[in-house]
């Protein structure tokens, strides 16, 4: 994490001047997500490319073929990677936008960040190439940076940039130790979930933020790349709703990379517009933003 932190702050140095400190997150967060997706897609590019040529006119069929061939629930129809984009410095702005727009419809996270506008701004300020080059040379593949570490990084970034914007630093962050205690309590006594292969359990977080509670619940029950879970053969269905565009985008992209159904993460005010009204779940965990004024939701 220290290496990633140094990288992030080095990028902030590049942005300093054209951007205010409170605006760094508008670039760093979506570019971090883009690089993560870029690393995940890289090893499958030779498979996805021909599928795009064959089924590109039918997104639904293309999505099914990509999932069958690679296991990924998303794809990109452009021929680009962040590294290959650097080969055409004059066309970088247009090509990067093509790359961002080439993601499948379920990967709508970059619209929430308005990344296309930031790309134009960076191009205008002559820092686009430097920023893309920095991200192209950081390895964010899941084999190098685990999903849990990426979750920590996302929340660290959001918390740090909120502090720069004079927002409440705890708004998007629940301490990991507190979440692990909560998860222990949630699963306590559910012997079937902890022991029976194939057991299906659903977890819902109505104020999901960047998805920290869902990720740790998954890590606890199913396990991760570096840690076995209590029941790796269980099936976990993760659901959440989030009001903040940036937190929603981080959570959705993280779960998509893991292969979860992205439609289970919804954007909106849970109190005023419950996207899961009438549905029931096995478990519910939440750390509501108690410091917020909820009058608008009444």
Short mmCIF file of C-alpha atoms in Angstrom, two decimals:
data_model
loop_
_atom_site.label_atom_id
_atom_site.label_comp_id
_atom_site.label_asym_id
_atom_site.label_seq_id
_atom_site.Cartn_x
_atom_site.Cartn_y
_atom_site.Cartn_z
CA UNK A 1 0.00 0.00 0.00
CA UNK A 2 2.91 2.37 0.65
CA UNK A 3 4.07 1.99 -2.97
CA UNK A 4 0.56 2.68 -4.24
CA UNK A 5 0.24 5.64 -1.91
CA UNK A 6 3.49 7.12 -3.21
CA UNK A 7 2.27 6.60 -6.77
CA UNK A 8 -1.01 8.36 -6.04
CA UNK A 9 0.66 11.36 -4.45
CA UNK A 10 3.12 11.52 -7.34
CA UNK A 11 0.16 11.78 -9.68
CA UNK A 12 -1.30 14.52 -7.50
CA UNK A 13 1.93 16.46 -8.05
CA UNK A 14 1.32 16.28 -11.81
CA UNK A 15 -2.22 17.60 -11.37
CA UNK A 16 -1.16 20.44 -9.10
CA UNK A 17 -1.64 23.75 -10.90
CA UNK A 18 -4.27 22.84 -13.49
CA UNK A 19 -6.32 21.26 -10.69
CA UNK A 20 -7.10 22.33 -7.14
CA UNK A 21 -6.34 19.84 -4.37
CA UNK A 22 -10.08 19.28 -3.91
CA UNK A 23 -10.31 18.20 -7.58
CA UNK A 24 -7.54 15.57 -7.63
CA UNK A 25 -10.02 12.80 -6.93
CA UNK A 26 -11.93 13.63 -10.11
CA UNK A 27 -8.95 12.28 -12.05
CA UNK A 28 -7.16 9.86 -9.72
CA UNK A 29 -10.21 7.77 -8.76
CA UNK A 30 -11.54 7.01 -12.28
CA UNK A 31 -8.04 6.53 -13.67
CA UNK A 32 -7.28 4.05 -10.88
CA UNK A 33 -10.43 2.11 -11.77
CA UNK A 34 -9.58 2.30 -15.48
CA UNK A 35 -6.10 0.92 -14.89
CA UNK A 36 -7.50 -1.89 -12.74
CA UNK A 37 -9.90 -2.87 -15.54
CA UNK A 38 -7.10 -2.43 -18.09
CA UNK A 39 -4.94 -4.94 -16.20
CA UNK A 40 -7.81 -7.43 -15.90
CA UNK A 41 -8.66 -7.22 -19.61
CA UNK A 42 -5.06 -7.39 -20.86
CA UNK A 43 -4.67 -11.15 -20.49
CA UNK A 44 -7.96 -11.75 -22.34
CA UNK A 45 -7.49 -9.28 -25.19
CA UNK A 46 -6.55 -11.98 -27.72
CA UNK A 47 -9.84 -13.74 -26.96
CA UNK A 48 -12.12 -10.72 -26.69
CA UNK A 49 -10.91 -9.05 -29.91
CA UNK A 50 -12.20 -11.76 -32.29
CA UNK A 51 -15.45 -12.01 -30.30
CA UNK A 52 -16.01 -8.27 -30.74
CA UNK A 53 -15.48 -8.61 -34.50
CA UNK A 54 -17.93 -11.50 -34.69
CA UNK A 55 -20.66 -10.45 -32.24
CA UNK A 56 -20.07 -6.69 -31.90
CA UNK A 57 -23.46 -5.80 -33.39
CA UNK A 58 -25.26 -7.77 -30.68
CA UNK A 59 -24.13 -6.55 -27.22
CA UNK A 60 -26.22 -9.10 -25.34
CA UNK A 61 -24.78 -12.01 -27.32
CA UNK A 62 -21.27 -10.53 -27.12
CA UNK A 63 -21.56 -10.26 -23.35
CA UNK A 64 -22.62 -13.91 -23.10
CA UNK A 65 -19.76 -15.05 -25.35
CA UNK A 66 -17.17 -13.03 -23.42
CA UNK A 67 -18.38 -14.41 -20.10
CA UNK A 68 -18.31 -17.95 -21.46
CA UNK A 69 -14.79 -17.58 -22.87
CA UNK A 70 -13.14 -15.51 -20.13
CA UNK A 71 -15.42 -15.53 -17.09
CA UNK A 72 -15.58 -11.71 -17.19
CA UNK A 73 -18.97 -9.97 -16.91
CA UNK A 74 -17.71 -6.96 -18.89
CA UNK A 75 -15.65 -6.22 -21.98
CA UNK A 76 -14.20 -3.42 -24.11
CA UNK A 77 -14.81 -3.16 -27.84
CA UNK A 78 -11.87 -0.86 -28.62
CA UNK A 79 -8.43 -2.16 -29.65
CA UNK A 80 -6.67 -0.01 -27.05
CA UNK A 81 -4.86 -0.54 -23.78
CA UNK A 82 -3.42 2.30 -21.70
CA UNK A 83 0.08 1.35 -22.85
CA UNK A 84 -0.82 1.15 -26.54
CA UNK A 85 -2.49 4.57 -26.32
CA UNK A 86 0.91 6.11 -25.59
CA UNK A 87 2.06 5.19 -29.10
CA UNK A 88 -0.06 7.99 -30.60
CA UNK A 89 0.47 11.11 -28.53
CA UNK A 90 -1.35 13.36 -31.01
CA UNK A 91 -4.45 11.19 -31.01
CA UNK A 92 -4.32 10.41 -27.29
CA UNK A 93 -7.36 12.46 -26.27
CA UNK A 94 -9.67 10.99 -28.92
CA UNK A 95 -8.32 7.46 -28.54
CA UNK A 96 -8.60 7.48 -24.75
CA UNK A 97 -12.21 8.62 -25.00
CA UNK A 98 -12.83 5.81 -27.49
CA UNK A 99 -11.31 3.35 -25.03
CA UNK A 100 -13.44 4.61 -22.13
CA UNK A 101 -16.59 4.56 -24.28
CA UNK A 102 -15.77 1.04 -25.47
CA UNK A 103 -16.74 -0.65 -22.21
CA UNK A 104 -19.91 -2.72 -22.08
CA UNK A 105 -23.09 -0.95 -20.99
CA UNK A 106 -23.01 -2.43 -17.49
CA UNK A 107 -19.72 -0.61 -16.86
CA UNK A 108 -21.31 2.85 -16.57
CA UNK A 109 -18.97 3.99 -13.80
CA UNK A 110 -16.96 6.45 -15.89
CA UNK A 111 -20.07 8.45 -16.71
CA UNK A 112 -20.52 9.01 -12.98
CA UNK A 113 -17.03 10.49 -12.79
CA UNK A 114 -17.54 12.52 -15.99
CA UNK A 115 -14.16 11.18 -17.08
CA UNK A 116 -14.58 12.37 -20.67
CA UNK A 117 -14.66 15.97 -19.41
CA UNK A 118 -11.54 15.40 -17.32
CA UNK A 119 -9.74 13.92 -20.33
CA UNK A 120 -10.51 17.09 -22.29
CA UNK A 121 -9.29 19.26 -19.41
CA UNK A 122 -6.03 17.33 -19.06
CA UNK A 123 -5.45 17.52 -22.81
CA UNK A 124 -6.04 21.27 -22.76
CA UNK A 125 -3.55 21.68 -19.90
CA UNK A 126 -0.96 19.44 -21.63
CA UNK A 127 -0.80 16.88 -18.82
CA UNK A 128 -2.86 14.07 -20.35
CA UNK A 129 0.11 12.10 -21.71
CA UNK A 130 1.99 12.29 -18.40
CA UNK A 131 -1.03 11.12 -16.40
CA UNK A 132 -1.83 8.23 -18.77
CA UNK A 133 1.82 7.19 -18.82
CA UNK A 134 1.93 7.08 -15.01
CA UNK A 135 -1.14 4.87 -14.77
CA UNK A 136 -0.04 2.65 -17.66
CA UNK A 137 3.12 1.77 -15.73
CA UNK A 138 1.54 0.80 -12.40
CA UNK A 139 0.59 -2.86 -12.03
CA UNK A 140 -2.92 -3.16 -10.58
CA UNK A 141 -3.62 -6.72 -11.71
CA UNK A 142 -5.49 -8.78 -9.07
CA UNK A 143 -2.48 -11.10 -8.82
CA UNK A 144 -0.39 -8.13 -7.69
CA UNK A 145 -2.95 -6.08 -5.75
CA UNK A 146 -5.70 -8.16 -4.15
CA UNK A 147 -9.35 -7.11 -4.18
CA UNK A 148 -9.15 -6.38 -0.46
CA UNK A 149 -6.11 -4.14 -1.01
CA UNK A 150 -7.88 -2.32 -3.84
CA UNK A 151 -10.87 -1.77 -1.57
CA UNK A 152 -8.57 -0.28 1.06
CA UNK A 153 -6.95 1.89 -1.61
CA UNK A 154 -10.28 3.19 -2.93
CA UNK A 155 -11.51 4.13 0.53
CA UNK A 156 -8.16 5.70 1.39
CA UNK A 157 -8.34 7.83 -1.77
CA UNK A 158 -11.93 8.89 -1.20
CA UNK A 159 -11.25 9.74 2.45
CA UNK A 160 -8.11 11.69 1.57
CA UNK A 161 -9.73 13.68 -1.21
CA UNK A 162 -12.75 14.40 0.98
CA UNK A 163 -10.41 15.89 3.57
CA UNK A 164 -8.95 18.09 0.83
CA UNK A 165 -12.50 19.22 0.01
CA UNK A 166 -13.30 19.90 3.69
CA UNK A 167 -15.87 17.09 3.68
CA UNK A 168 -16.35 14.76 6.63
CA UNK A 169 -13.55 12.18 6.33
CA UNK A 170 -15.67 9.45 7.89
CA UNK A 171 -18.52 9.89 5.42
CA UNK A 172 -17.40 7.06 3.13
CA UNK A 173 -15.32 4.99 5.51
CA UNK A 174 -16.01 2.35 8.13
CA UNK A 175 -12.90 0.99 9.93
CA UNK A 176 -12.04 -2.50 8.70
CA UNK A 177 -11.80 -3.89 12.24
CA UNK A 178 -15.35 -2.71 12.93
CA UNK A 179 -16.59 -4.35 9.73
CA UNK A 180 -14.88 -7.65 10.57
CA UNK A 181 -16.50 -7.66 14.00
CA UNK A 182 -19.88 -6.96 12.42
CA UNK A 183 -19.39 -9.76 9.89
CA UNK A 184 -18.46 -12.19 12.67
CA UNK A 185 -21.68 -11.30 14.47
CA UNK A 186 -23.79 -11.60 11.31
CA UNK A 187 -22.58 -15.11 10.52
CA UNK A 188 -22.59 -16.27 14.15
CA UNK A 189 -24.97 -19.18 14.60
CA UNK A 190 -25.58 -19.81 10.89
CA UNK A 191 -24.04 -23.28 10.86
CA UNK A 192 -25.50 -24.15 7.47
CA UNK A 193 -23.80 -21.21 5.75
CA UNK A 194 -20.54 -21.98 7.48
CA UNK A 195 -20.42 -25.67 6.62
CA UNK A 196 -22.74 -26.82 3.82
CA UNK A 197 -21.32 -26.77 0.26
CA UNK A 198 -23.52 -24.91 -2.22
CA UNK A 199 -25.39 -22.91 0.40
CA UNK A 200 -26.79 -19.65 -1.04
CA UNK A 201 -26.85 -16.52 1.10
CA UNK A 202 -27.72 -12.91 0.22
CA UNK A 203 -26.30 -9.81 1.91
CA UNK A 204 -27.65 -6.28 1.55
CA UNK A 205 -26.10 -2.94 2.50
CA UNK A 206 -28.51 0.00 1.99
CA UNK A 207 -25.67 2.54 2.41
CA UNK A 208 -23.05 0.50 0.61
CA UNK A 209 -20.44 3.20 -0.03
CA UNK A 210 -17.47 1.66 -1.82
CA UNK A 211 -18.61 -1.85 -0.87
CA UNK A 212 -16.31 -2.48 2.09
CA UNK A 213 -18.86 -4.44 4.11
CA UNK A 214 -19.83 -6.62 1.16
CA UNK A 215 -16.19 -7.32 0.29
CA UNK A 216 -15.24 -8.34 3.83
CA UNK A 217 -18.36 -10.50 4.15
CA UNK A 218 -17.28 -12.25 0.94
CA UNK A 219 -13.72 -12.60 2.20
CA UNK A 220 -14.99 -14.06 5.49
CA UNK A 221 -17.29 -16.67 3.96
CA UNK A 222 -15.89 -17.44 0.49
CA UNK A 223 -12.27 -16.38 0.93
CA UNK A 224 -9.90 -14.39 -1.25
CA UNK A 225 -6.81 -14.98 -3.33
CA UNK A 226 -4.59 -14.93 -0.24
CA UNK A 227 -6.94 -16.19 2.46
CA UNK A 228 -9.31 -19.19 2.60
CA UNK A 229 -12.88 -18.56 3.69
CA UNK A 230 -15.08 -20.52 6.05
CA UNK A 231 -17.05 -22.08 3.18
CA UNK A 232 -15.45 -21.54 -0.25
CA UNK A 233 -18.24 -23.57 -1.90
CA UNK A 234 -21.02 -21.31 -0.64
CA UNK A 235 -22.72 -18.92 -3.06
CA UNK A 236 -22.97 -15.31 -1.95
CA UNK A 237 -25.33 -12.77 -3.53
CA UNK A 238 -24.24 -9.19 -2.85
CA UNK A 239 -26.68 -6.26 -2.97
CA UNK A 240 -26.26 -2.59 -2.20
CA UNK A 241 -27.52 0.92 -2.82
CA UNK A 242 -25.49 4.13 -2.71
CA UNK A 243 -26.34 7.79 -3.16
CA UNK A 244 -22.86 9.18 -3.88
CA UNK A 245 -21.89 8.84 -7.56
CA UNK A 246 -18.19 8.26 -6.93
CA UNK A 247 -18.67 5.68 -4.19
CA UNK A 248 -21.27 3.89 -6.31
CA UNK A 249 -18.87 3.77 -9.25
CA UNK A 250 -16.06 2.32 -7.12
CA UNK A 251 -18.33 -0.32 -5.57
CA UNK A 252 -19.88 -1.38 -8.87
CA UNK A 253 -16.57 -1.66 -10.72
CA UNK A 254 -15.04 -3.68 -7.87
CA UNK A 255 -17.89 -6.22 -7.88
CA UNK A 256 -17.88 -6.43 -11.68
CA UNK A 257 -14.20 -7.34 -11.64
CA UNK A 258 -15.03 -10.13 -9.19
CA UNK A 259 -17.77 -11.45 -11.51
CA UNK A 260 -20.85 -10.39 -9.53
CA UNK A 261 -24.13 -9.19 -11.07
CA UNK A 262 -23.73 -5.43 -11.46
CA UNK A 263 -27.50 -4.87 -11.43
CA UNK A 264 -27.42 -5.74 -7.72
CA UNK A 265 -25.67 -2.43 -7.02
CA UNK A 266 -28.07 0.48 -7.47
CA UNK A 267 -27.65 4.26 -7.41
CA UNK A 268 -30.10 6.33 -5.40
CA UNK A 269 -31.31 7.56 -2.02
CA UNK A 270 -32.34 4.45 -0.07
CA UNK A 271 -34.76 6.39 2.15
CA UNK A 272 -36.53 8.25 -0.67
CA UNK A 273 -36.19 5.68 -3.46
CA UNK A 274 -35.60 2.13 -2.25
CA UNK A 275 -34.42 0.19 -5.32
CA UNK A 276 -34.96 -3.14 -3.54
CA UNK A 277 -38.42 -2.48 -2.09
CA UNK A 278 -40.20 -5.73 -1.31
CA UNK A 279 -37.08 -7.89 -1.58
CA UNK A 280 -35.79 -9.90 1.35
CA UNK A 281 -32.23 -10.84 2.21
CA UNK A 282 -30.55 -13.30 4.54
CA UNK A 283 -28.36 -10.61 6.10
CA UNK A 284 -28.37 -6.82 6.23
CA UNK A 285 -25.39 -4.72 7.33
CA UNK A 286 -25.03 -0.96 7.21
CA UNK A 287 -23.20 2.03 8.61
CA UNK A 288 -25.63 4.87 7.77
CA UNK A 289 -24.29 8.44 7.45
CA UNK A 290 -25.70 9.56 10.79
CA UNK A 291 -24.14 13.00 10.44
CA UNK A 292 -26.12 13.83 7.29
CA UNK A 293 -29.34 15.84 7.23
CA UNK A 294 -32.08 13.42 6.14
CA UNK A 295 -34.86 16.03 5.76
CA UNK A 296 -34.64 15.87 1.97
CA UNK A 297 -35.43 12.15 2.13
CA UNK A 298 -38.57 12.56 4.24
#
